[in-house]
PDB file of C-alpha atoms in Angstrom:
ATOM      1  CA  UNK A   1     -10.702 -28.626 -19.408  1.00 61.00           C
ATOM      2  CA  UNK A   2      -8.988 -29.953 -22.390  1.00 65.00           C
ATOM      3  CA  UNK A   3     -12.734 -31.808 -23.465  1.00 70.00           C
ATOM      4  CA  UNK A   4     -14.203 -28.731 -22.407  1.00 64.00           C
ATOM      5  CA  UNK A   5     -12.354 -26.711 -25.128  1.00 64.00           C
ATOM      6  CA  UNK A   6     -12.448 -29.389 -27.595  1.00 65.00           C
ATOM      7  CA  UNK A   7     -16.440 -29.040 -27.228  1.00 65.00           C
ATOM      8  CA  UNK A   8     -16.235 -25.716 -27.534  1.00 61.00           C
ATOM      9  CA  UNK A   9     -14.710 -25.106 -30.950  1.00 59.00           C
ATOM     10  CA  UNK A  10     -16.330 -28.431 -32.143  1.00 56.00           C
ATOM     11  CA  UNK A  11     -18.884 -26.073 -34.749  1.00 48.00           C
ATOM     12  CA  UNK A  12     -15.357 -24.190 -35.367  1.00 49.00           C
ATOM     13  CA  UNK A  13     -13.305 -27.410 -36.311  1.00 50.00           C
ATOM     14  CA  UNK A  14     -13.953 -30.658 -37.628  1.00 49.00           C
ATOM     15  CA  UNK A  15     -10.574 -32.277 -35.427  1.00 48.00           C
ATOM     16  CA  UNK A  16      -8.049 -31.703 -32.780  1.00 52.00           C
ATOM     17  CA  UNK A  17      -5.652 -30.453 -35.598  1.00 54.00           C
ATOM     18  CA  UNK A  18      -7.629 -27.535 -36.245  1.00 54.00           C
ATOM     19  CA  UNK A  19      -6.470 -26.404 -32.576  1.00 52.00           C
ATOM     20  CA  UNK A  20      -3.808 -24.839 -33.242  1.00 54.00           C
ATOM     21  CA  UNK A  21      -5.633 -22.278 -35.735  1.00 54.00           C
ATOM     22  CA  UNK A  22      -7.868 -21.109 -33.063  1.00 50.00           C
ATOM     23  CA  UNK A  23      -5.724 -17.943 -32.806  1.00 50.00           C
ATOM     24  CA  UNK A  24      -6.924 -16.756 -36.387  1.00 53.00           C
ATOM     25  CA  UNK A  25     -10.544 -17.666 -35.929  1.00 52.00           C
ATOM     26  CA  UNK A  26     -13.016 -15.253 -35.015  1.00 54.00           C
ATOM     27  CA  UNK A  27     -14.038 -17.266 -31.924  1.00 59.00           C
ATOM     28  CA  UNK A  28     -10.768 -17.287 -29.871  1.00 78.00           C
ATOM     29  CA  UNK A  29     -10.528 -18.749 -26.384  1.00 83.00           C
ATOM     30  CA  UNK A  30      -8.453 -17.937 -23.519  1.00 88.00           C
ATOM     31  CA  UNK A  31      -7.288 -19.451 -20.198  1.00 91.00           C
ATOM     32  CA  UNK A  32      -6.652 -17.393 -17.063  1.00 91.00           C
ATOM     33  CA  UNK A  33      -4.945 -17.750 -13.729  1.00 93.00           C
ATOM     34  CA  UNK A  34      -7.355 -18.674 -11.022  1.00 90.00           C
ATOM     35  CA  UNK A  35      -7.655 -16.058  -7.994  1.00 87.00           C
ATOM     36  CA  UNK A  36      -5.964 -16.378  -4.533  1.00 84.00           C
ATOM     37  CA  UNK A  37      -8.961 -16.923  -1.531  1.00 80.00           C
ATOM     38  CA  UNK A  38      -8.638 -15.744   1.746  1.00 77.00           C
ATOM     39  CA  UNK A  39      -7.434 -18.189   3.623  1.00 78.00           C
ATOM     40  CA  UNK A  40     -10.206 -18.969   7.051  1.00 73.00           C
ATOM     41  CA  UNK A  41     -11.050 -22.079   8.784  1.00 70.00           C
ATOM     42  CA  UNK A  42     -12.297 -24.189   5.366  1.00 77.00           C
ATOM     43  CA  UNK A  43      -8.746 -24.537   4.386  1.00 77.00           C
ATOM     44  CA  UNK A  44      -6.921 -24.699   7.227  1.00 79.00           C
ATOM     45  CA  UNK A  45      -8.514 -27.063   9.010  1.00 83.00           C
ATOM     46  CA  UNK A  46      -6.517 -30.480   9.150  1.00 85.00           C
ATOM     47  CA  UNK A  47      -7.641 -32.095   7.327  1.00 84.00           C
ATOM     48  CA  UNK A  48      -8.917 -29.329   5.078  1.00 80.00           C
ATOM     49  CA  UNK A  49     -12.347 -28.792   4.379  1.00 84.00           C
ATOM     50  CA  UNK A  50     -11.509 -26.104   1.438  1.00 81.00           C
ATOM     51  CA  UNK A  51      -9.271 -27.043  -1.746  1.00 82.00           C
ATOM     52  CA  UNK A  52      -8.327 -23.477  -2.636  1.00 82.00           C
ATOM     53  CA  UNK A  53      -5.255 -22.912  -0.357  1.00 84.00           C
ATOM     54  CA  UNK A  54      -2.162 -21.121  -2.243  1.00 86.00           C
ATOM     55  CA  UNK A  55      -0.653 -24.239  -3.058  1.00 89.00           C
ATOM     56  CA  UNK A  56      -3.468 -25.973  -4.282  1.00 89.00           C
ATOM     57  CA  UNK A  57      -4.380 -22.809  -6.613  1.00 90.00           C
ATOM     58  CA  UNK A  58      -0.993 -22.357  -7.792  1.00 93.00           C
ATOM     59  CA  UNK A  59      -0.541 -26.235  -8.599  1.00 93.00           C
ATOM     60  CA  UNK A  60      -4.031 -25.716 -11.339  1.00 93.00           C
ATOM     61  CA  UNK A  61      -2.306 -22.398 -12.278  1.00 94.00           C
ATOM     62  CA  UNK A  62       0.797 -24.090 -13.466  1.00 95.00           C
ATOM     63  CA  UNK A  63      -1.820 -26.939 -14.859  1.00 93.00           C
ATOM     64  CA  UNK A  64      -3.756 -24.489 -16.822  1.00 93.00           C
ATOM     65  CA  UNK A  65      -0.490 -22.620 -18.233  1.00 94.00           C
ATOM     66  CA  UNK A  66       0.807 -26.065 -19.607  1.00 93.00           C
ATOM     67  CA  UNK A  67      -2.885 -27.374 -21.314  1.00 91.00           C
ATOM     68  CA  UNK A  68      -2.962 -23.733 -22.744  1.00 91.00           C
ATOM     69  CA  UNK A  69       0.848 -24.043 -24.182  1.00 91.00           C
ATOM     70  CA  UNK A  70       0.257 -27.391 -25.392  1.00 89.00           C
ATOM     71  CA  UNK A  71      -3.157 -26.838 -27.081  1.00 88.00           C
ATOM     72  CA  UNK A  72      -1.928 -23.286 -28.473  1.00 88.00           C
ATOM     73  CA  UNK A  73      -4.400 -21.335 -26.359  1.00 89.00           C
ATOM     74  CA  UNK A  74      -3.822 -18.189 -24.862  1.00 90.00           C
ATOM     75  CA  UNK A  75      -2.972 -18.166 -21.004  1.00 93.00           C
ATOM     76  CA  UNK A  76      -3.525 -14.927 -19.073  1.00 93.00           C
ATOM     77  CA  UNK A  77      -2.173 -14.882 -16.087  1.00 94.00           C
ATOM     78  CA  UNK A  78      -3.317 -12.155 -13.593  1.00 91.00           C
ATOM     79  CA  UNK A  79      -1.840 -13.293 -10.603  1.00 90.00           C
ATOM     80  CA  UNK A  80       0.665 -10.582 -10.929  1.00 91.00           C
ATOM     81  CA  UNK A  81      -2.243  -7.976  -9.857  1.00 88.00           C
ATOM     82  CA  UNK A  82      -4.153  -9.738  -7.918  1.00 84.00           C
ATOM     83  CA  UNK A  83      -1.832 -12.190  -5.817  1.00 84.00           C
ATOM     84  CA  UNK A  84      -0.744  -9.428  -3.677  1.00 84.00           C
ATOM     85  CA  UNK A  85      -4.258  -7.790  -2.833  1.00 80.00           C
ATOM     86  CA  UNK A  86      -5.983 -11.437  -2.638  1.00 75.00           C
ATOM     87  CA  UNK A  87      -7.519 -10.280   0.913  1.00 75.00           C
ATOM     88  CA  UNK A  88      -8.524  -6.329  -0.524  1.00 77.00           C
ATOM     89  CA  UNK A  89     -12.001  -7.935  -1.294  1.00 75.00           C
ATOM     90  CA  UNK A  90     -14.858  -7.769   0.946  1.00 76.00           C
ATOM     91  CA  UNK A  91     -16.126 -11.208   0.803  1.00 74.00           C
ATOM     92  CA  UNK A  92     -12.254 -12.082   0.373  1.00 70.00           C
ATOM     93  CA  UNK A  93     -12.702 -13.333  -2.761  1.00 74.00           C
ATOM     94  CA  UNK A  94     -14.856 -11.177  -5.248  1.00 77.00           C
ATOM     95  CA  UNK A  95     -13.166  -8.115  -6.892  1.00 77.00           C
ATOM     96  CA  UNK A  96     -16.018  -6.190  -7.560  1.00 77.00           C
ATOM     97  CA  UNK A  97     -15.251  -2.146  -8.324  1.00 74.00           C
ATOM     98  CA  UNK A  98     -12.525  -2.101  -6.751  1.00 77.00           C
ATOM     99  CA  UNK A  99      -8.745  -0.688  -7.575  1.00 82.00           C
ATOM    100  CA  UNK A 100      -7.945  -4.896  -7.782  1.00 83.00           C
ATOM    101  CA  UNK A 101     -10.904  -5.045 -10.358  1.00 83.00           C
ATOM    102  CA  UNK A 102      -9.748  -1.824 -12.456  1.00 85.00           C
ATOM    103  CA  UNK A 103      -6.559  -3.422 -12.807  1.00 87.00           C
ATOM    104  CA  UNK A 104      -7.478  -6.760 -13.874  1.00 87.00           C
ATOM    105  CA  UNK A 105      -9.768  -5.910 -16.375  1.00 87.00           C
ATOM    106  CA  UNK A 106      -7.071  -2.862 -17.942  1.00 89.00           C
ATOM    107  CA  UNK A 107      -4.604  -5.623 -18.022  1.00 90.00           C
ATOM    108  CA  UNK A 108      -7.016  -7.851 -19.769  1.00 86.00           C
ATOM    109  CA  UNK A 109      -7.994  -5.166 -22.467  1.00 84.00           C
TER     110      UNK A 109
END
């Protein structure tokens, strides 16, 4: 991730330095929590089949928040919204025009 963002703001910045003025550039980027997934017979299967159990998302979560502090990014966590209504999807994992979806993206805003 941390390569990934360098990449991104490389016609931004000439070094890693610059980093920490992405928040006044016109370009900024932001980080966000990564969604709950139902939880079926991928990833609880022993051993699982599936790497996004709750524990497993929450660990990258916490990985995310920590590269975002330490590179002076932006973290938006929605997890908040959407960790109690991770099963309100119908696929169990997409929040498409739903109440879930309406909140995210106000939240966002």
């Amino acid at each position: 991730v941390r390569d990934m963002i360098l990449s991104l703001t490389a016609s931004e910045s000439e070094s890693e330095s610059d980093l920490k003025s992405l928040d006044d550039s016109h370009n900024k980027i932001y980080l966000r929590s990564i969604h709950y997934n139902a939880l079926g017979d991928v990833k609880t299967t022993c051993p699982p089949q599936d790497w996004r159990s709750p524990p497993v998302i929450d660990t990258y979560n916490e990985i995310i928040r920590n590269l975002s502090s330490s590179m002076n990014i932006s973290y938006i966590d929605t997890n908040f919204i959407v960790g109690p209504l991770w099963d309100i999807s119908e696929d169990f994992c997409h929040y498409r025009l739903d109440k879930v979806a309406s909140a995210e993206a106000l939240y966002m805003l």
